[in-house]
Short mmCIF file of C-alpha atoms in Angstrom, two decimals:
data_model
loop_
_atom_site.label_atom_id
_atom_site.label_comp_id
_atom_site.label_asym_id
_atom_site.label_seq_id
_atom_site.Cartn_x
_atom_site.Cartn_y
_atom_site.Cartn_z
CA MET A 27 -0.02 -0.01 -0.01
CA THR A 28 1.29 3.46 -0.88
CA SER A 29 0.20 6.14 1.51
CA PHE A 30 1.06 9.74 1.60
CA GLU A 31 -0.21 12.92 3.16
CA ILE A 32 -0.02 16.41 1.79
CA CYS A 33 -0.40 19.01 4.44
CA CYS A 34 -0.22 22.77 4.66
CA THR A 35 3.53 23.01 5.01
CA ALA A 36 4.40 21.18 1.79
CA ASN A 37 3.86 21.54 -1.94
CA ILE A 38 3.14 25.31 -1.56
CA ALA A 39 3.36 26.07 -5.24
CA TYR A 40 0.87 23.35 -6.17
CA ARG A 41 -1.63 24.41 -3.53
CA ALA A 42 -1.21 28.05 -4.44
CA ASN A 43 -2.26 27.13 -8.00
CA ILE A 44 -5.45 25.50 -6.70
CA ARG A 45 -6.09 28.43 -4.42
CA TYR A 46 -5.62 30.94 -7.29
CA ARG A 47 -7.99 29.02 -9.59
CA CYS A 48 -10.63 28.72 -6.92
CA LEU A 49 -10.42 32.41 -6.14
CA ILE A 50 -11.05 33.24 -9.82
CA HIS A 51 -13.94 30.81 -9.96
CA TRP A 52 -15.52 32.13 -6.74
CA GLN A 53 -15.12 35.79 -7.46
CA GLY A 54 -16.43 35.32 -10.97
CA ASN A 55 -19.61 33.71 -9.75
CA MET A 56 -22.05 36.52 -8.87
CA ARG A 57 -24.60 34.11 -7.30
CA ASN A 58 -22.58 33.84 -4.03
CA PHE A 59 -22.21 30.15 -3.15
CA GLU A 60 -24.88 29.00 -5.62
CA ILE A 61 -22.25 26.86 -7.41
CA ILE A 62 -23.86 24.16 -9.56
CA GLU A 63 -22.82 20.56 -8.95
CA GLU A 64 -21.00 20.29 -12.28
CA GLU A 65 -18.76 23.25 -11.47
CA LEU A 66 -17.89 21.83 -8.04
CA LEU A 67 -17.12 18.46 -9.60
CA ASP A 68 -14.89 20.12 -12.20
CA GLU A 69 -12.99 21.96 -9.44
CA LEU A 70 -12.55 18.67 -7.51
CA SER A 71 -11.36 16.84 -10.66
CA HIS A 72 -8.84 19.61 -11.26
CA ALA A 73 -7.50 19.54 -7.74
CA LEU A 74 -7.10 15.76 -7.82
CA SER A 75 -5.44 15.76 -11.18
CA GLU A 76 -2.84 18.28 -9.82
CA LEU A 77 -1.72 15.69 -7.24
CA PRO A 78 1.58 13.93 -8.14
CA GLY A 79 0.96 10.70 -10.14
CA ALA A 80 -2.78 11.26 -10.40
CA SER A 81 -5.30 10.83 -13.17
CA VAL A 82 -9.09 11.40 -12.92
CA TYR A 83 -11.98 10.41 -15.10
CA GLN A 84 -15.39 11.97 -14.36
CA ARG A 85 -18.34 9.67 -15.18
CA THR A 86 -21.67 10.92 -16.53
CA SER A 87 -23.91 11.66 -13.56
CA GLU A 88 -26.65 9.10 -12.86
CA PRO A 89 -30.12 10.69 -13.24
CA ARG A 90 -32.30 10.89 -10.12
CA VAL A 91 -35.66 9.23 -10.63
CA GLY A 92 -38.44 10.18 -8.29
CA SER A 93 -37.33 9.81 -4.65
CA ARG A 94 -34.54 7.36 -5.49
CA TYR A 95 -31.20 8.83 -4.38
CA ALA A 96 -28.25 9.13 -6.70
CA PRO A 97 -25.02 11.01 -5.98
CA ASP A 98 -24.02 14.12 -7.94
CA GLY A 99 -21.03 12.33 -9.55
CA VAL A 100 -18.59 9.45 -9.54
CA LEU A 101 -14.89 9.92 -10.27
CA ASP A 102 -12.54 7.14 -11.25
CA VAL A 103 -9.21 8.02 -9.69
CA ASP A 104 -5.75 6.55 -10.16
CA LEU A 105 -3.52 8.00 -7.53
CA ASN A 106 0.08 6.82 -7.36
CA HIS A 107 -0.93 3.49 -9.01
CA HIS A 108 -3.80 2.90 -6.62
CA ARG A 109 -7.25 2.89 -8.22
CA PHE A 110 -10.55 3.73 -6.51
CA LYS A 111 -13.85 5.44 -7.03
CA LEU A 112 -15.01 8.69 -5.40
CA VAL A 113 -18.78 8.84 -4.93
CA VAL A 114 -19.53 12.49 -4.60
CA GLU A 115 -22.36 14.61 -3.26
CA ALA A 116 -22.20 18.39 -3.79
CA LYS A 117 -23.76 21.03 -1.51
CA ARG A 118 -23.78 24.82 -1.24
CA GLU A 119 -22.25 24.72 2.23
CA LEU A 120 -21.83 22.08 4.91
CA PHE A 121 -22.24 22.22 8.71
CA PRO A 122 -22.23 19.28 11.16
CA ARG A 123 -25.93 18.51 11.03
CA ASP A 124 -25.92 18.50 7.24
CA VAL A 125 -22.89 16.19 7.18
CA ARG A 126 -24.44 13.48 9.34
CA GLN A 127 -27.51 13.15 7.03
CA GLN A 128 -25.47 13.13 3.85
CA VAL A 129 -22.90 10.59 5.12
CA TRP A 130 -25.72 8.16 5.84
CA ARG A 131 -27.20 8.61 2.37
CA LEU A 132 -23.79 8.12 0.73
CA ARG A 133 -22.97 5.01 2.62
CA ASP A 134 -26.33 3.50 1.92
CA TYR A 135 -25.86 4.12 -1.75
CA LEU A 136 -22.30 2.63 -1.64
CA ASN A 137 -23.68 -0.51 -0.10
CA GLN A 138 -25.98 -0.95 -3.13
CA MET A 139 -23.40 -0.32 -5.78
CA ASP A 140 -22.44 -3.31 -7.95
CA ASP A 141 -18.99 -1.84 -9.07
CA ALA A 142 -15.95 -3.80 -7.88
CA GLY A 143 -13.01 -2.16 -6.16
CA GLU A 144 -12.65 0.49 -3.44
CA LYS A 145 -15.38 3.09 -3.25
CA VAL A 146 -14.80 6.24 -1.16
CA PRO A 147 -17.74 8.54 -0.16
CA MET A 148 -17.03 12.20 -0.61
CA LEU A 149 -18.80 15.55 0.12
CA ILE A 150 -17.88 18.76 -1.65
CA ALA A 151 -19.19 22.28 -1.15
CA GLY A 152 -18.47 25.93 -1.64
CA ALA A 153 -17.53 26.02 1.98
CA ILE A 154 -17.31 23.44 4.79
CA SER A 155 -17.21 24.45 8.45
CA LYS A 156 -14.40 23.37 10.73
CA GLY A 157 -16.81 21.20 12.78
CA ALA A 158 -18.07 19.49 9.60
CA ARG A 159 -14.49 18.77 8.46
CA GLU A 160 -13.65 17.24 11.81
CA ILE A 161 -16.69 14.88 11.62
CA LEU A 162 -15.81 13.89 8.08
CA GLN A 163 -12.33 13.01 9.11
CA GLN A 164 -13.53 10.93 12.03
CA GLU A 165 -16.02 9.12 9.74
CA GLN A 166 -13.40 8.62 7.04
CA VAL A 167 -15.50 10.43 4.42
CA GLY A 168 -13.65 12.58 1.85
CA TYR A 169 -14.23 16.32 1.39
CA TYR A 170 -13.29 19.21 -0.83
CA ASP A 171 -14.19 22.91 -0.70
CA LEU A 172 -13.40 25.96 -2.77
CA GLY A 173 -10.86 27.19 -0.23
CA GLY A 174 -8.68 24.31 -1.33
CA SER A 175 -9.18 21.89 1.56
CA LEU A 176 -9.01 18.33 0.34
CA PHE A 177 -9.35 15.06 2.20
CA VAL A 178 -9.21 11.65 0.43
CA PRO A 179 -9.24 8.71 2.89
CA SER A 180 -8.47 5.99 0.39
CA SER A 181 -6.90 2.81 1.80
CA GLY A 182 -4.00 3.07 -0.61
CA ALA A 183 -3.59 6.80 -1.09
CA TYR A 184 -4.22 9.22 1.76
CA VAL A 185 -4.46 12.92 0.99
CA LEU A 186 -5.02 15.73 3.52
CA ILE A 187 -4.79 19.42 2.62
CA GLU A 188 -6.21 21.93 5.16
CA ARG A 189 -6.77 25.47 3.99
CA PRO A 190 -8.65 28.39 5.55
CA PRO A 191 -12.10 29.04 3.99
CA LEU A 192 -12.32 31.84 1.41
CA LYS A 193 -13.29 35.23 2.76
CA LYS A 194 -16.76 34.98 1.29
CA ALA A 195 -17.21 31.68 3.08
CA GLY A 196 -16.03 33.16 6.34
CA ARG A 197 -18.60 35.97 6.01
CA ALA A 198 -21.31 33.41 5.41
CA PHE A 199 -20.26 31.26 8.36
CA GLY A 200 -20.04 34.41 10.50
CA SER A 201 -23.49 35.76 9.62
CA ILE A 202 -24.85 34.09 12.72
CA PHE A 203 -22.62 36.50 14.80
CA GLN A 204 -23.72 39.71 13.16
CA GLY A 205 -26.52 42.23 13.81
CA GLN A 206 -29.62 41.02 15.66
CA ARG A 207 -28.57 37.40 15.27
CA ALA A 208 -25.50 38.06 17.42
CA ARG A 209 -27.79 39.27 20.21
CA VAL A 210 -29.62 35.99 20.09
CA ALA A 211 -26.39 33.94 20.04
CA GLN A 212 -25.11 35.88 23.05
CA ALA A 213 -28.24 35.14 24.95
CA VAL A 214 -28.10 31.48 24.21
CA ILE A 215 -24.45 31.37 25.38
CA GLY A 216 -25.11 33.53 28.39
CA THR A 217 -28.12 31.57 29.68
CA ALA A 218 -26.61 28.07 29.13
CA PRO A 219 -27.53 25.41 30.21
CA ARG A 220 -31.14 26.75 30.49
CA TRP A 221 -33.76 25.46 28.06
CA MET A 222 -35.31 28.32 26.01
CA SER A 223 -38.06 28.66 23.46
CA VAL A 224 -38.17 31.05 20.50
CA LYS A 225 -40.74 33.18 22.27
CA GLU A 226 -38.63 33.49 25.38
CA LEU A 227 -35.51 34.39 23.44
CA ALA A 228 -37.31 36.97 21.39
CA GLU A 229 -38.73 38.60 24.45
CA GLU A 230 -35.45 38.64 26.35
CA THR A 231 -33.36 39.98 23.51
CA GLY A 232 -35.89 42.31 21.91
CA VAL A 233 -35.54 40.72 18.42
CA SER A 234 -38.38 39.42 16.29
CA PRO A 235 -39.46 35.85 16.77
CA ALA A 236 -38.41 35.19 13.10
CA THR A 237 -34.87 36.37 13.83
CA ALA A 238 -34.70 34.25 16.98
CA SER A 239 -35.98 31.18 15.16
CA GLU A 240 -33.57 31.63 12.25
CA THR A 241 -30.63 32.03 14.59
CA LEU A 242 -31.53 28.89 16.59
CA SER A 243 -31.92 26.95 13.37
CA GLU A 244 -28.49 28.02 12.21
CA MET A 245 -27.01 27.03 15.60
CA GLU A 246 -28.71 23.63 15.28
CA ARG A 247 -27.03 23.21 11.84
CA ARG A 248 -23.65 23.64 13.55
CA ASP A 249 -24.64 20.97 16.12
CA TRP A 250 -24.32 23.44 19.01
CA LEU A 251 -27.75 22.92 20.44
CA GLU A 252 -29.73 20.18 22.23
CA VAL A 253 -33.37 20.00 21.11
CA GLU A 254 -36.57 18.79 22.77
CA GLY A 255 -40.07 18.85 21.41
CA ALA A 256 -41.41 20.28 18.14
CA GLY A 257 -43.42 23.16 16.84
CA PRO A 258 -44.27 26.02 19.20
CA ALA A 259 -43.31 23.80 22.17
CA LYS A 260 -39.80 23.20 20.83
CA MET A 261 -37.08 23.92 23.35
CA ARG A 262 -33.31 24.28 22.89
CA ARG A 263 -30.28 24.76 24.97
CA LEU A 264 -26.51 25.06 24.33
CA ARG A 265 -24.44 21.90 24.53
CA GLU A 266 -21.22 23.69 25.37
CA ARG A 267 -20.09 27.29 25.40
CA GLY A 268 -16.48 26.50 24.27
CA PRO A 269 -17.03 25.57 20.57
CA VAL A 270 -19.26 28.54 19.98
CA LEU A 271 -16.95 31.05 21.66
CA ASP A 272 -13.93 29.63 19.88
CA GLU A 273 -15.65 29.92 16.51
CA TRP A 274 -16.71 33.44 17.23
CA VAL A 275 -13.17 34.43 18.26
CA ARG A 276 -11.71 32.76 15.17
CA LEU A 277 -14.02 34.83 12.95
CA ILE A 278 -13.36 38.18 14.56
CA ALA A 279 -9.62 37.53 14.43
CA ASP A 280 -9.76 38.11 10.67
CA GLN A 281 -11.68 41.40 11.13
CA LYS A 282 -10.44 44.87 11.90
CA PRO A 283 -11.14 45.84 15.52
CA PRO A 284 -14.03 48.31 15.87
CA ARG A 285 -13.12 52.00 15.62
CA ILE A 286 -12.83 53.67 18.97
CA GLU A 287 -13.34 57.41 19.57
CA ARG A 288 -10.95 58.40 22.37
CA TYR A 289 -11.74 61.14 24.90
CA TYR A 290 -10.34 62.61 28.12
CA VAL A 291 -12.97 63.16 30.80
CA PRO A 292 -11.66 65.37 33.64
CA GLY A 293 -11.71 64.14 37.19
CA GLY A 294 -12.15 60.77 38.78
CA ASP A 295 -11.04 57.22 38.23
CA ALA A 296 -12.65 54.61 35.91
CA GLY A 297 -15.39 53.82 38.41
CA GLN A 298 -16.38 57.48 38.79
CA ILE A 299 -16.29 58.02 35.00
CA ALA A 300 -18.60 55.01 34.56
CA ARG A 301 -21.05 56.42 37.09
CA ARG A 302 -21.03 59.85 35.48
CA LEU A 303 -21.57 58.13 32.08
CA ASP A 304 -24.61 56.44 33.49
CA GLU A 305 -26.02 59.67 34.91
CA ALA A 306 -25.51 61.53 31.57
CA CYS A 307 -27.11 58.74 29.58
CA ARG A 308 -30.14 58.60 31.87
CA ASP A 309 -30.50 62.39 31.73
CA VAL A 310 -30.79 62.40 27.88
CA GLY A 311 -32.40 59.00 27.50
CA ALA A 312 -29.50 57.35 25.67
CA GLN A 313 -28.90 53.57 25.75
CA TYR A 314 -25.31 52.64 26.71
CA ALA A 315 -23.22 49.71 27.98
CA VAL A 316 -19.72 49.66 29.49
CA THR A 317 -17.52 46.84 28.08
CA ALA A 318 -13.98 45.56 27.91
CA GLU A 319 -11.59 45.99 30.92
CA ALA A 320 -13.94 47.97 33.17
CA ALA A 321 -16.80 45.51 32.60
CA ALA A 322 -14.53 42.44 33.05
CA GLN A 323 -13.33 43.90 36.35
CA ALA A 324 -16.92 44.38 37.51
CA TYR A 325 -17.96 40.83 36.48
CA ALA A 326 -14.80 39.01 37.69
CA PRO A 327 -12.29 41.21 39.53
CA TYR A 328 -8.71 40.55 38.45
CA LEU A 329 -6.63 43.76 38.32
CA SER A 330 -5.91 46.13 41.14
CA ALA A 331 -7.01 49.13 39.17
CA ILE A 332 -8.59 50.17 35.87
CA SER A 333 -7.68 53.51 34.29
CA GLN A 334 -9.88 53.51 31.15
CA VAL A 335 -13.57 52.95 30.35
CA ARG A 336 -14.64 51.56 27.00
CA CYS A 337 -18.31 51.64 26.14
CA ARG A 338 -20.97 51.79 23.53
CA ILE A 339 -23.36 54.77 23.37
CA GLN A 340 -26.45 55.16 21.27
CA GLY A 341 -25.42 57.23 18.20
CA GLY A 342 -26.63 60.49 16.75
CA ARG A 343 -27.71 63.58 18.69
CA LEU A 344 -27.96 61.70 22.03
CA HIS A 345 -24.38 60.54 21.62
CA ARG A 346 -23.17 64.16 21.28
CA GLU A 347 -25.27 65.35 24.21
CA VAL A 348 -23.81 62.72 26.51
CA LEU A 349 -20.24 63.61 25.57
CA ALA A 350 -21.02 67.32 26.18
CA ARG A 351 -22.41 66.56 29.67
CA LEU A 352 -19.24 64.66 30.43
CA ASP A 353 -17.11 67.54 29.17
CA ALA A 354 -15.33 64.88 27.13
CA ARG A 355 -12.43 66.22 24.97
CA PRO A 356 -11.14 64.29 21.93
CA VAL A 357 -7.49 63.25 22.38
CA SER A 358 -5.05 60.87 20.67
CA GLU A 359 -3.16 60.00 23.81
CA GLY A 360 -3.96 59.98 27.54
CA TRP A 361 -7.56 58.96 26.98
CA ASN A 362 -9.74 57.53 29.74
CA LEU A 363 -13.02 57.17 27.90
CA GLY A 364 -13.28 55.17 24.67
CA VAL A 365 -16.55 55.05 22.72
CA ILE A 366 -16.82 52.13 20.27
CA GLU A 367 -18.16 53.32 16.92
CA ASP A 368 -21.54 54.83 16.39
CA THR A 369 -24.19 52.31 17.34
CA GLY A 370 -27.95 52.17 17.02
CA LYS A 371 -30.02 51.70 20.13
CA ARG A 372 -31.07 48.21 19.18
CA ASP A 373 -27.47 47.13 18.76
CA ILE A 374 -26.63 47.84 22.43
CA ALA A 375 -27.18 44.93 24.71
CA VAL A 376 -27.03 45.27 28.52
CA GLY A 377 -26.13 42.29 30.68
CA GLU A 378 -26.22 43.44 34.28
CA ARG A 379 -26.30 46.70 36.31
CA ILE A 380 -23.64 46.72 39.01
CA ASP A 381 -23.27 49.59 41.44
CA GLY A 382 -25.46 51.72 39.22
CA VAL A 383 -23.61 51.08 35.94
CA ALA A 384 -24.95 49.18 32.93
CA TYR A 385 -22.50 46.67 31.62
CA ALA A 386 -22.54 44.75 28.33
CA PRO A 387 -23.27 41.02 28.57
CA PRO A 388 -20.24 38.89 29.56
CA VAL A 389 -20.07 37.34 26.08
CA GLN A 390 -19.75 40.85 24.45
CA VAL A 391 -17.22 41.89 27.06
CA TYR A 392 -15.16 38.70 26.33
CA LEU A 393 -15.25 39.35 22.57
CA ASP A 394 -14.32 43.04 22.91
CA LEU A 395 -11.37 42.04 25.12
CA MET A 396 -10.24 39.45 22.55
CA GLN A 397 -9.88 42.33 20.07
CA GLY A 398 -8.00 44.48 22.50
CA SER A 399 -4.32 44.84 23.32
CA GLY A 400 -2.02 44.84 26.33
CA ARG A 401 -3.54 42.73 29.22
CA ALA A 402 -6.92 42.54 27.48
CA ARG A 403 -6.57 38.92 26.48
CA GLU A 404 -5.40 37.98 29.93
CA LEU A 405 -8.54 39.57 31.29
CA ALA A 406 -10.59 37.78 28.67
CA ASP A 407 -9.25 34.39 29.72
CA HIS A 408 -10.07 35.12 33.35
CA LEU A 409 -13.57 36.36 32.52
CA ARG A 410 -14.28 33.30 30.41
CA ALA A 411 -13.12 30.97 33.20
CA GLU A 412 -15.22 32.70 35.83
CA ARG A 413 -18.40 33.70 34.01
CA LEU A 414 -18.49 31.60 30.77
CA PRO A 415 -17.16 28.09 31.64
CA GLY A 416 -17.91 25.00 29.67
#
């Protein structure tokens, strides 16, 4: 048996060629992920044919008749003198829940095939999540995506190439952590392991029931939730906080940190500034939430002192009125009040009020710290261990 593994540290020129071709294909397709099966099969065939000592023949797809299942394609592969068949199913994108269903269908089909020789099931997609790739590796089912990741678990020719997803794929995977959906995801993480319904989540977060339902469905696809019941009585709860927080951090690591307006507010330490901020915001009716270091210190004390306050304040006229009441002066150095970009009232979530100050939910505080500098990440680790375990 000849076995070899191609990983990210080898064959850079070869993989760069695949990456370059995939980028052209992806950016030229204006339908964003709606890649037809034939195009994905062509990309897979090309990627396989670029492997050393490989040849690939793509069979004509078997027509699907009625409810009878048929894969999207079968490839005859000769890889380093080892011959086998890849039985391929193509999808727009793949998450853990999708993978489990498709693996069962592929294996059932393979069991009914008359063809002699080794047959390897394979899933291909525009984008495949990290969790889905891990399941496929455990199940010994091949995969390929347009980022260039390729896994072929043949008995005689083993191939593993791991590449980060294309930026468009990352944005699609990260849509669950944006806008009003992020508010729902934060609530699910923060209330774990409590069971929650769509109605309860919508009421607690202030989002529409449709947004709450869509977010929960997406979290189910990623296999992050336990589910009980059906219909209006359906209840869900988070399995573990860790995988969700890790995925969220991974996605924001590729993003620019939010813009911060820096001000100097005369008089007082961070605690006094936070209380003055609360008073000013209540006077003008502006929503706000303190986050980052000052919030982490309130939720899970760690440092002896905090010299700066970072917060979100409702944008527009109220934003300006609050700063005027604080006598806040824009500065480039020596700031003690940082305001994170203009924000709409509905985008500001409050977790707890402690000593008269409104703090962002611990999840938001953790994420803001992970985009910070200095000792911010040290504080983030402490906050996660104390307030977001599991």
